[in-house]
Tab-separated table of C-alpha atoms and ligand atoms in Angstrom:
chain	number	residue	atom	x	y	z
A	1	UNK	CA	0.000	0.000	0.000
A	2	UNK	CA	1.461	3.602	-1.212
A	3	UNK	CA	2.042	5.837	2.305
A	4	UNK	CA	1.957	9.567	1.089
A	5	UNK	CA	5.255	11.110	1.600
A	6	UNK	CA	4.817	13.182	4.255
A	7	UNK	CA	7.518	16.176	4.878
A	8	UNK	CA	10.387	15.372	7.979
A	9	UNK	CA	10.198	16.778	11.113
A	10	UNK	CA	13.506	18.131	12.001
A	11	UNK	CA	13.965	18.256	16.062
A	12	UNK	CA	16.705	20.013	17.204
A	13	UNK	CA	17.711	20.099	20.768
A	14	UNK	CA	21.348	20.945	22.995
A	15	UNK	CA	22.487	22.941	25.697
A	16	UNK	CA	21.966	25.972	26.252
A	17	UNK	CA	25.095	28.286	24.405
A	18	UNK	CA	26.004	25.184	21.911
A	19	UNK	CA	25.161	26.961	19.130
A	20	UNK	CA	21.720	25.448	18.310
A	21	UNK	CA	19.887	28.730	17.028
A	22	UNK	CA	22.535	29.829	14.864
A	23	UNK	CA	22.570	26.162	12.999
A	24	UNK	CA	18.853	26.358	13.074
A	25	UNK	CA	19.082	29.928	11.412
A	26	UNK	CA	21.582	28.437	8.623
A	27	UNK	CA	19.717	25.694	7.781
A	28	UNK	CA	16.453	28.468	7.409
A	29	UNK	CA	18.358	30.272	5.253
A	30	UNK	CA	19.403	27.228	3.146
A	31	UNK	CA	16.019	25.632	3.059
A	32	UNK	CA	13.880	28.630	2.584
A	33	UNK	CA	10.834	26.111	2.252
A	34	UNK	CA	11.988	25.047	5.650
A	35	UNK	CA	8.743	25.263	7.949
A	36	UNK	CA	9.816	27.114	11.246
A	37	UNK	CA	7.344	26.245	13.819
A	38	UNK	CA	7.372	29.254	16.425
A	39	UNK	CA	7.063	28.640	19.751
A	40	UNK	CA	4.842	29.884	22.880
A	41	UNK	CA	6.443	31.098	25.976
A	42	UNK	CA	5.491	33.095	29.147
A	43	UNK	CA	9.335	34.252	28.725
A	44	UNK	CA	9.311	38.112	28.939
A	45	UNK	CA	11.204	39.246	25.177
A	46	UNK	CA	14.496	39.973	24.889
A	47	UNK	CA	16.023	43.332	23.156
A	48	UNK	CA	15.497	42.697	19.675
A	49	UNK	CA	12.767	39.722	19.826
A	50	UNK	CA	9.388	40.250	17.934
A	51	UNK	CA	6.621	38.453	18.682
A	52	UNK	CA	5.378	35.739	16.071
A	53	UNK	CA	8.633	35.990	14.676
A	54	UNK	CA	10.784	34.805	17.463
A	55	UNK	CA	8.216	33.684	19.877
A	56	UNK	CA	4.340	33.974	20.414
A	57	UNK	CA	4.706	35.584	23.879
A	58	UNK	CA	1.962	34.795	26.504
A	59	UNK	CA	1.052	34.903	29.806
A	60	UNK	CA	0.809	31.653	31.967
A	61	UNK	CA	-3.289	31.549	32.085
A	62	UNK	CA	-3.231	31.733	27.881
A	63	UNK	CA	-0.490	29.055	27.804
A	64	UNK	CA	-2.339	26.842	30.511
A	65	UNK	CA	-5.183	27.178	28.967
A	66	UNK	CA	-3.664	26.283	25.202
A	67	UNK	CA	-2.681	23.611	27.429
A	68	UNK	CA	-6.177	22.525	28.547
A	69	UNK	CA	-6.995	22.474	24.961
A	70	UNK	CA	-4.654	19.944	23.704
A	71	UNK	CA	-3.492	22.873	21.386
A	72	UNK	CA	0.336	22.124	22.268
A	73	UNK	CA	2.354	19.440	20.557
A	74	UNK	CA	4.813	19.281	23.497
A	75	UNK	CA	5.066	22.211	26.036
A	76	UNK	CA	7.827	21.999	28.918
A	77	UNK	CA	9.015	24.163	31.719
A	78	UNK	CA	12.374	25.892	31.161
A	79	UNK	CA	14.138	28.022	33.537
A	80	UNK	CA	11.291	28.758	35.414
A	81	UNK	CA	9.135	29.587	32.312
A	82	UNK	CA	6.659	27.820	30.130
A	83	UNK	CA	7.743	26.815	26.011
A	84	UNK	CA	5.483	24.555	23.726
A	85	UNK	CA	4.509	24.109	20.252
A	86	UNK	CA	1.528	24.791	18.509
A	87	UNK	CA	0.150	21.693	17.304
A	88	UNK	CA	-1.869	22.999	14.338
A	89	UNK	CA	0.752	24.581	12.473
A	90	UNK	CA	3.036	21.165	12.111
A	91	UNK	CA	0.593	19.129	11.504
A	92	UNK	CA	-0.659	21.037	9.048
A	93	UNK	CA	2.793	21.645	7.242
A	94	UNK	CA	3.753	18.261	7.590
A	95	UNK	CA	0.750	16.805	6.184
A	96	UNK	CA	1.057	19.115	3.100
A	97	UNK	CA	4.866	17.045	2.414
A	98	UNK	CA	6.374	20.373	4.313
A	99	UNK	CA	9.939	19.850	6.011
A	100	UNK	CA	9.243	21.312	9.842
A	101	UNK	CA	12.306	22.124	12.008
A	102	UNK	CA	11.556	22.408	16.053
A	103	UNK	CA	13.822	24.157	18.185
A	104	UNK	CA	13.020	22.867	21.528
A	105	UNK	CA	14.257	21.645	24.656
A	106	UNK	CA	15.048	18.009	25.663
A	107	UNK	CA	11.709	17.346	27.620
A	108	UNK	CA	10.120	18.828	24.947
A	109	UNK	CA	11.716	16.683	22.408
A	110	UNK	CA	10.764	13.331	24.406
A	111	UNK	CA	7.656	14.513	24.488
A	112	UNK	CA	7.868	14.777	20.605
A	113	UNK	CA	9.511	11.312	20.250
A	114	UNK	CA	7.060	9.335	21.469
A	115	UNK	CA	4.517	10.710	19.396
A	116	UNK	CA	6.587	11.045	16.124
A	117	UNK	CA	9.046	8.365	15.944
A	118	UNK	CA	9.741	8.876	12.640
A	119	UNK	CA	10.823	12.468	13.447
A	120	UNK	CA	14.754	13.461	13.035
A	121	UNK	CA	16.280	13.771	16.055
A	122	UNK	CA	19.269	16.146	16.226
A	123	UNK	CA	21.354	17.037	19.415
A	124	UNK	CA	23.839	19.873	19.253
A	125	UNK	CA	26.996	19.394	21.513
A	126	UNK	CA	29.621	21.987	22.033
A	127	UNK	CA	33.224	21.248	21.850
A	128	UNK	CA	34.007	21.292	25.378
A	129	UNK	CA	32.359	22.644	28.817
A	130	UNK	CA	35.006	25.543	28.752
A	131	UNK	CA	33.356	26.487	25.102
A	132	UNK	CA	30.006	26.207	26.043
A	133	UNK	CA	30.388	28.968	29.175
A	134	UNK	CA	32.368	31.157	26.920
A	135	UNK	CA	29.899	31.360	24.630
A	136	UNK	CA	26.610	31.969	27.093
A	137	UNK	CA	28.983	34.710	28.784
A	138	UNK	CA	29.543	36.899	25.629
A	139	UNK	CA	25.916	36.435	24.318
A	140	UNK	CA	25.341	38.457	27.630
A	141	UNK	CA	21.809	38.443	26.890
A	142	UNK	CA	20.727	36.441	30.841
A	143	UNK	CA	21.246	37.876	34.499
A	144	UNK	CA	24.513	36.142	36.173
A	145	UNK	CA	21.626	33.736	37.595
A	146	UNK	CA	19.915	32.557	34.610
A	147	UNK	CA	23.710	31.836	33.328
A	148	UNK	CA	24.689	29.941	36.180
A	149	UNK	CA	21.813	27.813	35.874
A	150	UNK	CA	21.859	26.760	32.139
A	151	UNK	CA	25.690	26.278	33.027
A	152	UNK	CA	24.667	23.384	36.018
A	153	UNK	CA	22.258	21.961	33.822
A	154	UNK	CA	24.309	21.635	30.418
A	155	UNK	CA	26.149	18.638	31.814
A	156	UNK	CA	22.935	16.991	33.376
A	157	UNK	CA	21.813	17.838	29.777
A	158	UNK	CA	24.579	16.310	27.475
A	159	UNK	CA	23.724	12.908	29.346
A	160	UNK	CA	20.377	12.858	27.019
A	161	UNK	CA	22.301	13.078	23.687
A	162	UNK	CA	21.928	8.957	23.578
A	163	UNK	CA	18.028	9.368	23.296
A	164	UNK	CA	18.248	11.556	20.055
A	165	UNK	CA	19.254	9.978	16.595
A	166	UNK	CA	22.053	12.176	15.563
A	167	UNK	CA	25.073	14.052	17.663
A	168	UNK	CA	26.449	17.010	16.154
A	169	UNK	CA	29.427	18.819	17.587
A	170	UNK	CA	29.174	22.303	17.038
A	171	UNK	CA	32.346	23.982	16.157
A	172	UNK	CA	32.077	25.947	13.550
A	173	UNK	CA	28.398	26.606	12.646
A	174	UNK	CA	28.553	26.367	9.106
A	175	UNK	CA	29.685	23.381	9.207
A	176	UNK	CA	27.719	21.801	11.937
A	177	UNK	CA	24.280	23.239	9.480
A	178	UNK	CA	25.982	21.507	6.752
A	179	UNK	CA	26.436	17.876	8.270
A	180	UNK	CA	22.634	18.419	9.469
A	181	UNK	CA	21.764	19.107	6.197
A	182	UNK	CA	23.218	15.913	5.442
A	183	UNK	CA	21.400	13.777	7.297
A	184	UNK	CA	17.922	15.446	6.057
A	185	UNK	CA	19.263	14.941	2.645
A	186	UNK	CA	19.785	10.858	3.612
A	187	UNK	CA	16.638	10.314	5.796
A	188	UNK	CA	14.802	11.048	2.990
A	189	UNK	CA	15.951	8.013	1.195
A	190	UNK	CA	15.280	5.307	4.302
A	191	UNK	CA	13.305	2.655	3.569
A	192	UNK	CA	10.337	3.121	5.941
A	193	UNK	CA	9.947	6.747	3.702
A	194	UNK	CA	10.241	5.689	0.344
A	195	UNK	CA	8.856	2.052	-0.165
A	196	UNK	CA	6.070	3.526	-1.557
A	197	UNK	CA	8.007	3.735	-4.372
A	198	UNK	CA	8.895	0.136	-4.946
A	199	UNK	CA	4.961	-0.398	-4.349
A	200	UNK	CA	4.024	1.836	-6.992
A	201	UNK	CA	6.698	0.176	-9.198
A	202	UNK	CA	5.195	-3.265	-8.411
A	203	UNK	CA	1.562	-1.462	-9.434
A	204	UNK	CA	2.767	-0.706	-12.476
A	205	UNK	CA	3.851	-3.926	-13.656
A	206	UNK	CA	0.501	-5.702	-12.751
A	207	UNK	CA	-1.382	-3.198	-14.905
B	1	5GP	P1	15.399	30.784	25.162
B	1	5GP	O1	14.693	31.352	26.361
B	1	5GP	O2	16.887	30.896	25.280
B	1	5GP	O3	14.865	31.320	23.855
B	1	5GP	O4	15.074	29.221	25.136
B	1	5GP	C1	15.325	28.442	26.245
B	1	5GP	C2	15.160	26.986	25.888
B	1	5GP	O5	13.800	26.692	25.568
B	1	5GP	C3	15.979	26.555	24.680
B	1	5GP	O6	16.594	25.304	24.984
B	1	5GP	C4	14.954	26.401	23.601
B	1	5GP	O7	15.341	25.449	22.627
B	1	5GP	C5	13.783	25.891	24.403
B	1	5GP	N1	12.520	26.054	23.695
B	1	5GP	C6	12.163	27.023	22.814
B	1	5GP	N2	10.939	26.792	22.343
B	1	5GP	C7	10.505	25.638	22.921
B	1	5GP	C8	9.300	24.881	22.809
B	1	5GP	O8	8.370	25.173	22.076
B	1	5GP	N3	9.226	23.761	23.568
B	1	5GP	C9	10.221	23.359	24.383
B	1	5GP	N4	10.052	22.219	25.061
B	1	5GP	N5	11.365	24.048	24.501
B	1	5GP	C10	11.509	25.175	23.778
């Protein structure tokens, strides 16, 4: 039986300061028909952030309440503040043979996992520890606190990298985007995506 080729889902998850949004924006810019689903949070924006570009921003009651509504995909709690995805919106691109990239967290990407196996599970490593606190340091864009917290957690974090399909060590971005764009470019030849294709093949011979 012919399965209609539905578009990947592209989850991409790592520490916080290993580089993740950069690779994400590089493969957006390469893959312009790359779906970008955009996240909720009760975050307050940063300098710079727009909302429905960068994030929808909300307050807790709309989020709980999306929540109540089964209108999240996967929604987590992240330093202190709620992040989820709008369900509708990959679905919908999906369904229409759309490539979707999530940039989410790990709990978020579990969450994901066990509802789309088939997904493409990315985790973004830096190249050391002393990198990775470089890196959230210069960005200067969290209070001393936020930054010593996303530092404790990073190595807690980095213990998850077994769950996801893929690890990618982030050294220089450009190249990290490219080796992800690499593995899009060979999950869409696995089997379990493109037997239709032998199916229709053996169709046509019957005829
Ligand atoms: P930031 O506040 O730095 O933008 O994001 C903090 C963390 O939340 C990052 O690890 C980011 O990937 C994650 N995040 C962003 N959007 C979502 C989402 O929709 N769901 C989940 N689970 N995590 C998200």
């Amino acid at each position: 039986m012919a399965a209609a080729p539905h578009g990947l889902l592209l989850v991409v998850s790592g520490p916080s300061g290993a580089g993740k949004g950069t690779i994400c924006g590089l493969l957006r810019q390469q893959l312009p028909d790359l779906g970008y689903s955009v996240s909720v949070t009760t975050r307050a924006p940063r300098a710079g952030e727009t909302d429905g570009i960068n994030y929808f921003f909300k307050s807790a009651a709309e989020v709980q309440s999306m929540i109540a509504d089964d209108e999240l995909l996967e929604y987590a709690e992240v330093y202190g503040n709620y992040y989820g995805t709008p369900r509708r919106y990959v679905e919908e691109q999906l369904e229409a043979g759309k490539d979707v990239l999530l940039e989410i967290d790990i709990q978020g990407a579990l969450q994901v996992k066990e509802h789309y196996p088939e997904g493409v599970f990315v985790f973004i490593v830096p190249p050391s520890l002393d990198e990775l606190s470089k890196r959230i340091y210069k960005r200067g864009t969290d209070s001393l606190d936020v930054i010593a917290r996303r530092l404790a957690e990073a190595e807690t974090e980095l213990g998850y990298a077994r769950k996801y399909d893929y690890i990618i060590v982030n050294d220089v971005a450009a190249k990290a985007a490219a080796k992800v764009l690499t593995i899009m470019e060979a999950e869409r030849y696995k089997v379990s995506r493109t037997y239709f294709i032998v199916d229709e093949i053996c169709q046509q011979k019957e005829k």
